Amino acid sequence: MKKITKIILIIFFYLVSINKALSFEIIRDVELERFTEKIVSSLLQDSDIKYGDLNYYFINSNEINAFVASGDNLFINTEIIIAADDYREYAAVLAHELSHILGGHIFRTKQEINKLNKRAFPVYVLGILGILGGSSDAGLATLMVGSASVQDGYTYYSRNQEASADQAAVRMLCNNKIDGKYFLDFLDKIERNIPYSQEQSSYRSTHPRIFERKTWVESSLIQYNGCKYAREDRLQNEFELLKAKIFGFTHSNNETNAVYNSNSNKDNYAIAVTSYLSGDHNTSIDLLNTLIKEDPNNPFFRELLGEIYFSKHDYESAIKQQIISIDLINYDSDLYLMMLGNYYIAKDNQSDYIRSIDLLKKSLRINNKNTYSWYLLAKAYAETENLPLAQYSTAERHYLTGDYGMAYQFIKKSLKNIEKNTTEWYRANDLLNIIENNLNGG
């Protein structure tokens, strides 16, 4: 019987978080990443840093939030996109967070912890530095139960940084001809979603009161004569499709059908997603074929269609659609190559295992931290009876997930028989040294 490794969500690839302290459900999605790249690249075009210099993490959460950690890690909740009606609102959130990074606020926050009340200081070294620097599970717990005296001190500095980031965000938006009014629109939405009691106690959070932020933004907009610029219809259309898909993946079938109930492309996209998750594959296929007829060059419609065919065990059709998707996107995506490699593995024959190995190695050349690509590569090597490379790939996966004990066991096994002086042999020896250093507390 064929052993099929199924990706649970088509474009959503749920990653095992390397940092266990961050108990978030991190999702990856090519459409989401590509759209975010377009906006961020535009915002940073006059900056010293570029899109690829930062790490982006999308959290599956129904809370409207985004934050920066460790200076170059940007976390964005999916609800940010669900709550926004216009791509310029999403751009405003990104501009705000990018302004924190450009302003070096996270670095300064770490320095300012030294100035806080010493009575509470030990708790918040574990808490704040645990979250910002990547510490243990205790870091998250102590952050939540930290003393008010420290929290108030931290909020004071954060509020100053929030004001600076809001003002810099307006400058970033206006300089790149994105209407800054949509920053205010999104703040209004946040305000409407915050209960009165929570808003009143907002000084015990790392975000200041919304009315204060609106004042900062309004005063900044005056300096740019209102910062009024026309909407780019292409970006708006892409954003609405992205939002519809994310809604379908993160909300119930009933909710999705209630919100997306017309015959527009975005509505059909959302219903195709929720129908797929509900097991109504035929409806999904019909809707996606309609969308493809309308826009045959959209790679994301093809990707979803391929995943549905895969779930129906129609591997040839799945492979066909995924190959078209890769050709259309014209972008090096580790996820797309990983998915195609998975489809070939499902066919369960030697020639397709070889194809999958080639695709998965390409995936890992793009992103060597893709733990699922390492898992699939180990499986493909095992099916071709290349046990040493299967063990090596398994060691890489365990190392990335922080299980150094298992990584050590597999890397030692692989080095007994792995071909010497190959790329994998050199990497396996390097990995052994790294793992031994970690196990010895180095």
Coordinates of C-alpha atoms in Angstrom, one line a residue, residues 165-311:
A165 CA 7.3 54.5 14.4
D166 CA 3.9 55.9 13.6
Q167 CA 5.4 59.2 12.4
A168 CA 8.1 57.4 10.4
A169 CA 5.4 55.1 8.9
V170 CA 3.5 58.1 7.5
R171 CA 6.7 59.4 6.0
M172 CA 7.4 56.0 4.4
L173 CA 3.9 55.8 3.0
C174 CA 3.8 59.3 1.6
N175 CA 7.3 59.1 0.1
N176 CA 6.2 56.0 -1.8
K177 CA 2.9 57.5 -2.9
I178 CA 0.6 55.4 -0.8
D179 CA -2.3 57.3 0.7
G180 CA -1.6 57.8 4.4
K181 CA -5.3 58.2 5.2
Y182 CA -5.6 54.4 5.2
F183 CA -3.3 54.3 8.3
L184 CA -6.0 56.2 10.2
D185 CA -8.7 54.0 8.7
F186 CA -7.0 50.9 10.1
L187 CA -6.5 52.5 13.5
D188 CA -10.2 53.2 13.6
K189 CA -10.8 49.5 13.0
I190 CA -8.5 48.5 15.8
E191 CA -10.2 51.0 18.1
R192 CA -13.6 49.6 17.3
N193 CA -12.4 46.1 18.2
I194 CA -10.9 47.0 21.6
P195 CA -13.2 46.8 24.6
Y196 CA -13.5 50.0 26.6
S197 CA -11.9 48.5 29.7
Q198 CA -9.0 47.2 27.7
E199 CA -8.5 50.6 26.1
Q200 CA -8.5 52.3 29.4
S201 CA -5.7 50.0 30.7
S202 CA -3.6 50.2 27.6
Y203 CA -0.7 51.7 29.5
R204 CA -0.1 48.1 30.7
S205 CA 0.5 47.0 27.1
T206 CA 3.2 47.7 24.7
H207 CA 0.9 49.8 22.5
P208 CA -0.3 53.2 23.5
R209 CA -4.0 54.4 23.3
I210 CA -5.4 54.5 19.9
F211 CA -6.5 58.1 20.1
E212 CA -2.9 59.1 20.9
R213 CA -1.7 57.2 17.8
K214 CA -4.3 58.9 15.6
T215 CA -3.2 62.2 16.8
W216 CA 0.4 61.4 15.9
V217 CA -0.6 60.2 12.5
E218 CA -2.9 63.1 11.8
S219 CA -0.2 65.6 12.7
S220 CA 2.3 63.8 10.4
L221 CA -0.1 63.8 7.5
I222 CA -0.5 67.5 7.6
Q223 CA 3.2 67.8 6.8
Y224 CA 2.5 65.9 3.5
N225 CA -0.5 67.9 2.5
G226 CA -2.8 65.0 3.4
C227 CA -0.7 62.4 1.5
K228 CA -3.5 61.6 -1.0
Y229 CA -2.6 59.2 -3.8
A230 CA -4.6 57.1 -6.2
R231 CA -5.1 53.4 -5.5
E232 CA -3.4 50.8 -7.7
D233 CA -6.2 48.6 -8.9
R234 CA -4.0 45.7 -9.7
L235 CA -2.7 45.6 -6.2
Q236 CA -6.2 45.9 -4.8
N237 CA -7.4 43.0 -6.9
E238 CA -4.5 40.9 -5.7
F239 CA -5.1 41.8 -2.1
E240 CA -8.8 41.0 -2.3
L241 CA -8.1 37.6 -3.7
L242 CA -5.5 37.0 -1.0
K243 CA -7.8 38.1 1.7
A244 CA -10.6 35.8 0.4
K245 CA -8.3 32.8 0.4
I246 CA -7.0 33.4 3.9
F247 CA -10.6 33.9 5.1
G248 CA -11.5 30.5 3.6
F249 CA -8.6 28.8 5.3
T250 CA -9.0 30.4 8.7
H251 CA -12.8 30.6 9.1
S252 CA -15.6 28.1 9.2
N253 CA -17.5 27.0 6.2
N254 CA -20.6 28.7 7.4
E255 CA -18.8 32.0 8.0
T256 CA -17.1 31.9 4.6
N257 CA -20.3 31.2 2.8
A258 CA -22.0 34.0 4.7
V259 CA -19.4 36.6 3.8
Y260 CA -18.5 35.5 0.3
N261 CA -21.9 34.9 -1.3
S262 CA -21.7 36.5 -4.8
N263 CA -20.2 35.2 -8.1
S264 CA -17.2 37.5 -8.1
N265 CA -13.7 36.1 -8.5
K266 CA -12.8 36.7 -4.8
D267 CA -16.0 35.1 -3.6
N268 CA -15.4 32.1 -5.8
Y269 CA -11.9 31.8 -4.6
A270 CA -13.0 31.8 -0.9
I271 CA -15.7 29.3 -1.6
A272 CA -13.3 27.1 -3.5
V273 CA -11.0 27.0 -0.4
T274 CA -13.7 26.3 2.1
S275 CA -15.3 23.7 -0.1
Y276 CA -12.0 21.9 -0.4
L277 CA -11.5 21.9 3.3
S278 CA -15.1 20.7 3.8
G279 CA -14.5 17.7 1.4
D280 CA -16.6 19.1 -1.5
H281 CA -13.8 18.7 -4.0
N282 CA -16.0 18.8 -7.1
T283 CA -17.3 22.3 -6.2
S284 CA -13.8 23.5 -5.6
I285 CA -12.6 22.1 -8.9
D286 CA -15.5 23.7 -10.8
L287 CA -14.9 27.1 -9.2
L288 CA -11.2 27.0 -9.8
N289 CA -11.6 26.0 -13.4
T290 CA -13.9 29.0 -13.8
L291 CA -11.3 31.3 -12.2
I292 CA -8.6 29.9 -14.4
K293 CA -10.7 30.5 -17.5
E294 CA -11.0 34.1 -16.3
D295 CA -7.4 34.5 -15.4
P296 CA -5.2 31.7 -16.9
N297 CA -2.0 33.3 -15.7
N298 CA -2.8 33.2 -12.0
P299 CA -0.4 30.6 -10.4
F300 CA -2.2 30.4 -7.1
F301 CA -5.4 29.1 -8.7
R302 CA -3.4 26.3 -10.3
E303 CA -1.6 25.5 -7.1
L304 CA -4.9 25.0 -5.2
L305 CA -6.3 23.0 -8.0
G306 CA -3.2 20.8 -7.9
E307 CA -3.6 20.2 -4.2
I308 CA -7.2 19.2 -4.6
Y309 CA -6.2 16.7 -7.3
F310 CA -3.5 15.4 -5.0
S311 CA -6.1 14.8 -2.2

